[in-house]
Amino acid sequence: MTALEASAAKTAWEHLAHRWASGEARPVAVVAISGHTLTREPVLLAAEWHEAIHDFSGFPGELYALRYPVPGAPALAKRAAALIEQAGLPIHTLQEGGMDHGIWTPLRTLFPQGDVPVLPLGWPPHWSPAKLFELGQALAPLVDDGVLILGSGAITHNLRLWAGGRGEVNAPEIPESAAFRTWLAERSEAADWPALLDYRRQAPHAAQMHPTDEHLLPFFVAAGAAGSNPVGRRLHASVTWGHLGMDLYAFGPQASALQPL
């Protein structure tokens, strides 16, 4: 619903879009890793063109009417595949297109003109955070070429809590969510990757905040693309329904200079 409704997270995306529209180091392309395009091994979708996929049900009709056609990045797919192969990781390339809602929802706000090429990267949810971090490291040379490595998911994501209680969208945050989000922010700022890569065991309430962790794991791919020991800076923090966190992080040497959104 972030695509339709005003929210703190959407406002943060709009501020970031304004920075880029005002001339701040606008990405030349996006490699997008979402919690919804899951594959047995990494897969690059190298179509010439992508459309928004409405991969959900039970939402208002206005949401299904939204479109976001964008150019693909076949040449970038070849470069990314070569880098992943060089890192000794498996990679497949398909001449197919389509963006799940975890990709087009933020991109529709970040690049409203739909003029930035997108390369979706499907990934294996059974890979460990350390291996996904390694996948991100393989993509690091693309960052020097002006490519944005975008990990899309949620800092906390337990829909069982939402379905079981619903409550109010502006409900106060539950302590378990606050503890997990604070731990992640502090460990990221300290570049404590031994702890972060072992978050499932070390972070407070990790299993409760992520009964399945496909919505957090893109975090590690994006982080890995910033180097071997990157600082992670939380640029935005917000929660809906008391436990669904939509924090926004940037990684790497430039992250410390960025202002909160």
PDB file of N, CA and C in Angstrom, residues 121-199:
ATOM      1  N   LEU A 121      17.552  -9.290  -9.794  1.00  0.00           N
ATOM      2  CA  LEU A 121      18.404 -10.430  -9.478  1.00  0.00           C
ATOM      3  C   LEU A 121      17.653 -11.348  -8.526  1.00  0.00           C
ATOM      4  N   GLY A 122      17.217 -12.499  -9.033  1.00  0.00           N
ATOM      5  CA  GLY A 122      16.626 -13.513  -8.173  1.00  0.00           C
ATOM      6  C   GLY A 122      17.716 -14.195  -7.356  1.00  0.00           C
ATOM      7  N   TRP A 123      17.385 -14.608  -6.146  1.00  0.00           N
ATOM      8  CA  TRP A 123      18.416 -15.131  -5.242  1.00  0.00           C
ATOM      9  C   TRP A 123      17.844 -16.262  -4.384  1.00  0.00           C
ATOM     10  N   PRO A 124      18.729 -17.109  -3.830  1.00  0.00           N
ATOM     11  CA  PRO A 124      18.279 -18.280  -3.063  1.00  0.00           C
ATOM     12  C   PRO A 124      18.037 -17.930  -1.593  1.00  0.00           C
ATOM     13  N   PRO A 125      16.826 -18.092  -1.083  1.00  0.00           N
ATOM     14  CA  PRO A 125      16.558 -17.754   0.308  1.00  0.00           C
ATOM     15  C   PRO A 125      17.187 -18.719   1.302  1.00  0.00           C
ATOM     16  N   HIS A 126      17.692 -19.863   0.810  1.00  0.00           N
ATOM     17  CA  HIS A 126      18.346 -20.801   1.717  1.00  0.00           C
ATOM     18  C   HIS A 126      19.821 -20.469   1.906  1.00  0.00           C
ATOM     19  N   TRP A 127      20.356 -19.501   1.164  1.00  0.00           N
ATOM     20  CA  TRP A 127      21.737 -19.087   1.371  1.00  0.00           C
ATOM     21  C   TRP A 127      21.860 -18.333   2.694  1.00  0.00           C
ATOM     22  N   SER A 128      23.000 -18.495   3.336  1.00  0.00           N
ATOM     23  CA  SER A 128      23.254 -17.823   4.606  1.00  0.00           C
ATOM     24  C   SER A 128      23.487 -16.335   4.380  1.00  0.00           C
ATOM     25  N   PRO A 129      23.350 -15.506   5.421  1.00  0.00           N
ATOM     26  CA  PRO A 129      23.718 -14.100   5.280  1.00  0.00           C
ATOM     27  C   PRO A 129      25.148 -13.918   4.775  1.00  0.00           C
ATOM     28  N   ALA A 130      26.080 -14.771   5.227  1.00  0.00           N
ATOM     29  CA  ALA A 130      27.469 -14.644   4.796  1.00  0.00           C
ATOM     30  C   ALA A 130      27.609 -14.899   3.300  1.00  0.00           C
ATOM     31  N   LYS A 131      26.899 -15.873   2.782  1.00  0.00           N
ATOM     32  CA  LYS A 131      27.001 -16.165   1.349  1.00  0.00           C
ATOM     33  C   LYS A 131      26.313 -15.082   0.525  1.00  0.00           C
ATOM     34  N   LEU A 132      25.230 -14.524   1.025  1.00  0.00           N
ATOM     35  CA  LEU A 132      24.575 -13.427   0.311  1.00  0.00           C
ATOM     36  C   LEU A 132      25.426 -12.160   0.369  1.00  0.00           C
ATOM     37  N   PHE A 133      26.122 -11.948   1.466  1.00  0.00           N
ATOM     38  CA  PHE A 133      27.086 -10.855   1.554  1.00  0.00           C
ATOM     39  C   PHE A 133      28.173 -11.040   0.483  1.00  0.00           C
ATOM     40  N   GLU A 134      28.614 -12.272   0.302  1.00  0.00           N
ATOM     41  CA  GLU A 134      29.602 -12.588  -0.725  1.00  0.00           C
ATOM     42  C   GLU A 134      29.049 -12.296  -2.123  1.00  0.00           C
ATOM     43  N   LEU A 135      27.774 -12.594  -2.338  1.00  0.00           N
ATOM     44  CA  LEU A 135      27.149 -12.266  -3.617  1.00  0.00           C
ATOM     45  C   LEU A 135      27.177 -10.757  -3.852  1.00  0.00           C
ATOM     46  N   GLY A 136      26.895  -9.998  -2.811  1.00  0.00           N
ATOM     47  CA  GLY A 136      26.979  -8.548  -2.926  1.00  0.00           C
ATOM     48  C   GLY A 136      28.389  -8.071  -3.217  1.00  0.00           C
ATOM     49  N   GLN A 137      29.377  -8.678  -2.571  1.00  0.00           N
ATOM     50  CA  GLN A 137      30.766  -8.300  -2.831  1.00  0.00           C
ATOM     51  C   GLN A 137      31.150  -8.516  -4.288  1.00  0.00           C
ATOM     52  N   ALA A 138      30.609  -9.559  -4.891  1.00  0.00           N
ATOM     53  CA  ALA A 138      30.901  -9.803  -6.299  1.00  0.00           C
ATOM     54  C   ALA A 138      30.403  -8.659  -7.176  1.00  0.00           C
ATOM     55  N   LEU A 139      29.336  -7.983  -6.739  1.00  0.00           N
ATOM     56  CA  LEU A 139      28.745  -6.900  -7.523  1.00  0.00           C
ATOM     57  C   LEU A 139      29.384  -5.544  -7.234  1.00  0.00           C
ATOM     58  N   ALA A 140      30.316  -5.490  -6.288  1.00  0.00           N
ATOM     59  CA  ALA A 140      30.887  -4.214  -5.857  1.00  0.00           C
ATOM     60  C   ALA A 140      31.472  -3.374  -6.996  1.00  0.00           C
ATOM     61  N   PRO A 141      32.156  -3.968  -7.992  1.00  0.00           N
ATOM     62  CA  PRO A 141      32.687  -3.127  -9.081  1.00  0.00           C
ATOM     63  C   PRO A 141      31.618  -2.338  -9.826  1.00  0.00           C
ATOM     64  N   LEU A 142      30.386  -2.803  -9.804  1.00  0.00           N
ATOM     65  CA  LEU A 142      29.314  -2.082 -10.488  1.00  0.00           C
ATOM     66  C   LEU A 142      29.026  -0.746  -9.815  1.00  0.00           C
ATOM     67  N   VAL A 143      29.228  -0.690  -8.501  1.00  0.00           N
ATOM     68  CA  VAL A 143      28.978   0.554  -7.766  1.00  0.00           C
ATOM     69  C   VAL A 143      29.896   1.657  -8.274  1.00  0.00           C
ATOM     70  N   ASP A 144      31.142   1.313  -8.573  1.00  0.00           N
ATOM     71  CA  ASP A 144      32.088   2.300  -9.105  1.00  0.00           C
ATOM     72  C   ASP A 144      31.656   2.816 -10.470  1.00  0.00           C
ATOM     73  N   ASP A 145      30.807   2.062 -11.150  1.00  0.00           N
ATOM     74  CA  ASP A 145      30.291   2.487 -12.451  1.00  0.00           C
ATOM     75  C   ASP A 145      28.984   3.263 -12.337  1.00  0.00           C
ATOM     76  N   GLY A 146      28.566   3.540 -11.101  1.00  0.00           N
ATOM     77  CA  GLY A 146      27.363   4.334 -10.902  1.00  0.00           C
ATOM     78  C   GLY A 146      26.087   3.535 -10.780  1.00  0.00           C
ATOM     79  N   VAL A 147      26.205   2.222 -10.566  1.00  0.00           N
ATOM     80  CA  VAL A 147      25.022   1.366 -10.429  1.00  0.00           C
ATOM     81  C   VAL A 147      24.595   1.319  -8.963  1.00  0.00           C
ATOM     82  N   LEU A 148      23.300   1.454  -8.717  1.00  0.00           N
ATOM     83  CA  LEU A 148      22.740   1.312  -7.377  1.00  0.00           C
ATOM     84  C   LEU A 148      22.389  -0.152  -7.127  1.00  0.00           C
ATOM     85  N   ILE A 149      22.928  -0.727  -6.063  1.00  0.00           N
ATOM     86  CA  ILE A 149      22.560  -2.079  -5.640  1.00  0.00           C
ATOM     87  C   ILE A 149      21.484  -1.908  -4.571  1.00  0.00           C
ATOM     88  N   LEU A 150      20.256  -2.250  -4.911  1.00  0.00           N
ATOM     89  CA  LEU A 150      19.106  -1.987  -4.057  1.00  0.00           C
ATOM     90  C   LEU A 150      18.582  -3.283  -3.460  1.00  0.00           C
ATOM     91  N   GLY A 151      18.635  -3.389  -2.145  1.00  0.00           N
ATOM     92  CA  GLY A 151      18.030  -4.511  -1.437  1.00  0.00           C
ATOM     93  C   GLY A 151      16.686  -4.077  -0.882  1.00  0.00           C
ATOM     94  N   SER A 152      15.625  -4.786  -1.217  1.00  0.00           N
ATOM     95  CA  SER A 152      14.273  -4.393  -0.827  1.00  0.00           C
ATOM     96  C   SER A 152      13.625  -5.485   0.011  1.00  0.00           C
ATOM     97  N   GLY A 153      13.096  -5.091   1.165  1.00  0.00           N
ATOM     98  CA  GLY A 153      12.419  -6.049   2.032  1.00  0.00           C
ATOM     99  C   GLY A 153      11.769  -5.320   3.186  1.00  0.00           C
ATOM    100  N   ALA A 154      12.117  -5.695   4.407  1.00  0.00           N
ATOM    101  CA  ALA A 154      11.617  -5.017   5.600  1.00  0.00           C
ATOM    102  C   ALA A 154      12.530  -5.371   6.769  1.00  0.00           C
ATOM    103  N   ILE A 155      12.828  -4.382   7.600  1.00  0.00           N
ATOM    104  CA  ILE A 155      13.723  -4.615   8.730  1.00  0.00           C
ATOM    105  C   ILE A 155      13.078  -5.531   9.759  1.00  0.00           C
ATOM    106  N   THR A 156      11.773  -5.432   9.930  1.00  0.00           N
ATOM    107  CA  THR A 156      11.029  -6.426  10.710  1.00  0.00           C
ATOM    108  C   THR A 156       9.824  -6.842   9.874  1.00  0.00           C
ATOM    109  N   HIS A 157       9.503  -8.131   9.903  1.00  0.00           N
ATOM    110  CA  HIS A 157       8.456  -8.611   8.999  1.00  0.00           C
ATOM    111  C   HIS A 157       7.850  -9.891   9.558  1.00  0.00           C
ATOM    112  N   ASN A 158       6.848  -9.704  10.425  1.00  0.00           N
ATOM    113  CA  ASN A 158       6.109 -10.840  10.967  1.00  0.00           C
ATOM    114  C   ASN A 158       4.632 -10.601  10.673  1.00  0.00           C
ATOM    115  N   LEU A 159       4.157 -11.110   9.544  1.00  0.00           N
ATOM    116  CA  LEU A 159       2.763 -10.898   9.156  1.00  0.00           C
ATOM    117  C   LEU A 159       1.801 -11.716  10.006  1.00  0.00           C
ATOM    118  N   ARG A 160       2.326 -12.673  10.756  1.00  0.00           N
ATOM    119  CA  ARG A 160       1.454 -13.414  11.668  1.00  0.00           C
ATOM    120  C   ARG A 160       0.937 -12.483  12.763  1.00  0.00           C
ATOM    121  N   LEU A 161       1.808 -11.590  13.240  1.00  0.00           N
ATOM    122  CA  LEU A 161       1.373 -10.611  14.236  1.00  0.00           C
ATOM    123  C   LEU A 161       0.319  -9.690  13.649  1.00  0.00           C
ATOM    124  N   TRP A 162       0.545  -9.271  12.416  1.00  0.00           N
ATOM    125  CA  TRP A 162      -0.399  -8.359  11.759  1.00  0.00           C
ATOM    126  C   TRP A 162      -1.745  -9.039  11.545  1.00  0.00           C
ATOM    127  N   ALA A 163      -1.730 -10.265  11.047  1.00  0.00           N
ATOM    128  CA  ALA A 163      -2.979 -10.974  10.776  1.00  0.00           C
ATOM    129  C   ALA A 163      -3.697 -11.352  12.068  1.00  0.00           C
ATOM    130  N   GLY A 164      -2.921 -11.611  13.113  1.00  0.00           N
ATOM    131  CA  GLY A 164      -3.526 -12.062  14.358  1.00  0.00           C
ATOM    132  C   GLY A 164      -4.160 -10.955  15.171  1.00  0.00           C
ATOM    133  N   GLY A 165      -3.593  -9.727  15.060  1.00  0.00           N
ATOM    134  CA  GLY A 165      -4.120  -8.651  15.890  1.00  0.00           C
ATOM    135  C   GLY A 165      -4.557  -7.428  15.108  1.00  0.00           C
ATOM    136  N   ARG A 166      -3.943  -7.198  13.969  1.00  0.00           N
ATOM    137  CA  ARG A 166      -4.195  -6.009  13.160  1.00  0.00           C
ATOM    138  C   ARG A 166      -3.995  -4.742  13.993  1.00  0.00           C
ATOM    139  N   GLY A 167      -4.969  -4.396  14.817  1.00  0.00           N
ATOM    140  CA  GLY A 167      -4.835  -3.185  15.604  1.00  0.00           C
ATOM    141  C   GLY A 167      -4.882  -1.952  14.717  1.00  0.00           C
ATOM    142  N   GLU A 168      -4.112  -0.925  15.094  1.00  0.00           N
ATOM    143  CA  GLU A 168      -4.098   0.340  14.371  1.00  0.00           C
ATOM    144  C   GLU A 168      -2.773   0.499  13.634  1.00  0.00           C
ATOM    145  N   VAL A 169      -2.838   1.118  12.457  1.00  0.00           N
ATOM    146  CA  VAL A 169      -1.627   1.296  11.665  1.00  0.00           C
ATOM    147  C   VAL A 169      -0.609   2.151  12.400  1.00  0.00           C
ATOM    148  N   ASN A 170      -1.059   3.079  13.245  1.00  0.00           N
ATOM    149  CA  ASN A 170      -0.157   3.954  13.994  1.00  0.00           C
ATOM    150  C   ASN A 170       0.044   3.477  15.427  1.00  0.00           C
ATOM    151  N   ALA A 171      -0.158   2.208  15.697  1.00  0.00           N
ATOM    152  CA  ALA A 171       0.007   1.675  17.051  1.00  0.00           C
ATOM    153  C   ALA A 171       1.440   1.860  17.531  1.00  0.00           C
ATOM    154  N   PRO A 172       1.645   2.041  18.836  1.00  0.00           N
ATOM    155  CA  PRO A 172       3.003   2.137  19.373  1.00  0.00           C
ATOM    156  C   PRO A 172       3.806   0.870  19.058  1.00  0.00           C
ATOM    157  N   GLU A 173       5.089   1.039  18.874  1.00  0.00           N
ATOM    158  CA  GLU A 173       5.936  -0.100  18.544  1.00  0.00           C
ATOM    159  C   GLU A 173       6.055  -1.055  19.726  1.00  0.00           C
ATOM    160  N   ILE A 174       5.978  -2.344  19.442  1.00  0.00           N
ATOM    161  CA  ILE A 174       6.138  -3.337  20.501  1.00  0.00           C
ATOM    162  C   ILE A 174       7.613  -3.420  20.892  1.00  0.00           C
ATOM    163  N   PRO A 175       7.920  -3.769  22.141  1.00  0.00           N
ATOM    164  CA  PRO A 175       9.311  -3.780  22.606  1.00  0.00           C
ATOM    165  C   PRO A 175      10.223  -4.698  21.802  1.00  0.00           C
ATOM    166  N   GLU A 176       9.697  -5.837  21.361  1.00  0.00           N
ATOM    167  CA  GLU A 176      10.532  -6.787  20.620  1.00  0.00           C
ATOM    168  C   GLU A 176      11.018  -6.188  19.302  1.00  0.00           C
ATOM    169  N   SER A 177      10.132  -5.474  18.619  1.00  0.00           N
ATOM    170  CA  SER A 177      10.518  -4.827  17.366  1.00  0.00           C
ATOM    171  C   SER A 177      11.550  -3.743  17.617  1.00  0.00           C
ATOM    172  N   ALA A 178      11.330  -2.921  18.632  1.00  0.00           N
ATOM    173  CA  ALA A 178      12.262  -1.841  18.953  1.00  0.00           C
ATOM    174  C   ALA A 178      13.644  -2.386  19.291  1.00  0.00           C
ATOM    175  N   ALA A 179      13.687  -3.471  20.058  1.00  0.00           N
ATOM    176  CA  ALA A 179      14.978  -4.046  20.446  1.00  0.00           C
ATOM    177  C   ALA A 179      15.738  -4.576  19.234  1.00  0.00           C
ATOM    178  N   PHE A 180      15.016  -5.264  18.346  1.00  0.00           N
ATOM    179  CA  PHE A 180      15.668  -5.812  17.156  1.00  0.00           C
ATOM    180  C   PHE A 180      16.182  -4.699  16.257  1.00  0.00           C
ATOM    181  N   ARG A 181      15.366  -3.685  16.004  1.00  0.00           N
ATOM    182  CA  ARG A 181      15.757  -2.604  15.103  1.00  0.00           C
ATOM    183  C   ARG A 181      16.919  -1.799  15.678  1.00  0.00           C
ATOM    184  N   THR A 182      16.910  -1.578  16.983  1.00  0.00           N
ATOM    185  CA  THR A 182      18.007  -0.847  17.629  1.00  0.00           C
ATOM    186  C   THR A 182      19.304  -1.635  17.530  1.00  0.00           C
ATOM    187  N   TRP A 183      19.228  -2.927  17.784  1.00  0.00           N
ATOM    188  CA  TRP A 183      20.421  -3.777  17.687  1.00  0.00           C
ATOM    189  C   TRP A 183      20.994  -3.724  16.280  1.00  0.00           C
ATOM    190  N   LEU A 184      20.157  -3.836  15.280  1.00  0.00           N
ATOM    191  CA  LEU A 184      20.626  -3.835  13.896  1.00  0.00           C
ATOM    192  C   LEU A 184      21.270  -2.497  13.547  1.00  0.00           C
ATOM    193  N   ALA A 185      20.673  -1.403  13.990  1.00  0.00           N
ATOM    194  CA  ALA A 185      21.237  -0.080  13.699  1.00  0.00           C
ATOM    195  C   ALA A 185      22.588   0.105  14.374  1.00  0.00           C
ATOM    196  N   GLU A 186      22.695  -0.306  15.617  1.00  0.00           N
ATOM    197  CA  GLU A 186      23.950  -0.141  16.358  1.00  0.00           C
ATOM    198  C   GLU A 186      25.056  -1.020  15.780  1.00  0.00           C
ATOM    199  N   ARG A 187      24.753  -2.263  15.477  1.00  0.00           N
ATOM    200  CA  ARG A 187      25.769  -3.154  14.913  1.00  0.00           C
ATOM    201  C   ARG A 187      26.176  -2.707  13.507  1.00  0.00           C
ATOM    202  N   SER A 188      25.244  -2.145  12.742  1.00  0.00           N
ATOM    203  CA  SER A 188      25.569  -1.656  11.400  1.00  0.00           C
ATOM    204  C   SER A 188      26.484  -0.441  11.471  1.00  0.00           C
ATOM    205  N   GLU A 189      26.173   0.480  12.367  1.00  0.00           N
ATOM    206  CA  GLU A 189      26.996   1.687  12.528  1.00  0.00           C
ATOM    207  C   GLU A 189      28.405   1.321  12.973  1.00  0.00           C
ATOM    208  N   ALA A 190      28.528   0.238  13.752  1.00  0.00           N
ATOM    209  CA  ALA A 190      29.838  -0.229  14.226  1.00  0.00           C
ATOM    210  C   ALA A 190      30.530  -1.141  13.230  1.00  0.00           C
ATOM    211  N   ALA A 191      29.873  -1.421  12.099  1.00  0.00           N
ATOM    212  CA  ALA A 191      30.397  -2.360  11.097  1.00  0.00           C
ATOM    213  C   ALA A 191      30.756  -3.694  11.743  1.00  0.00           C
ATOM    214  N   ASP A 192      29.907  -4.154  12.651  1.00  0.00           N
ATOM    215  CA  ASP A 192      30.133  -5.410  13.362  1.00  0.00           C
ATOM    216  C   ASP A 192      29.536  -6.552  12.540  1.00  0.00           C
ATOM    217  N   TRP A 193      30.216  -6.918  11.466  1.00  0.00           N
ATOM    218  CA  TRP A 193      29.671  -7.926  10.567  1.00  0.00           C
ATOM    219  C   TRP A 193      29.711  -9.340  11.128  1.00  0.00           C
ATOM    220  N   PRO A 194      30.654  -9.696  11.997  1.00  0.00           N
ATOM    221  CA  PRO A 194      30.541 -11.013  12.633  1.00  0.00           C
ATOM    222  C   PRO A 194      29.209 -11.176  13.366  1.00  0.00           C
ATOM    223  N   ALA A 195      28.756 -10.121  14.051  1.00  0.00           N
ATOM    224  CA  ALA A 195      27.470 -10.197  14.745  1.00  0.00           C
ATOM    225  C   ALA A 195      26.313 -10.139  13.759  1.00  0.00           C
ATOM    226  N   LEU A 196      26.388  -9.232  12.791  1.00  0.00           N
ATOM    227  CA  LEU A 196      25.278  -9.072  11.844  1.00  0.00           C
ATOM    228  C   LEU A 196      25.050 -10.323  11.007  1.00  0.00           C
ATOM    229  N   LEU A 197      26.140 -10.942  10.566  1.00  0.00           N
ATOM    230  CA  LEU A 197      25.994 -12.157   9.760  1.00  0.00           C
ATOM    231  C   LEU A 197      25.470 -13.330  10.588  1.00  0.00           C
ATOM    232  N   ASP A 198      25.584 -13.200  11.897  1.00  0.00           N
ATOM    233  CA  ASP A 198      25.076 -14.212  12.820  1.00  0.00           C
ATOM    234  C   ASP A 198      23.830 -13.686  13.536  1.00  0.00           C
ATOM    235  N   TYR A 199      23.111 -12.768  12.880  1.00  0.00           N
ATOM    236  CA  TYR A 199      22.004 -12.068  13.539  1.00  0.00           C
ATOM    237  C   TYR A 199      20.945 -13.035  14.074  1.00  0.00           C
TER     238      TYR A 199
END
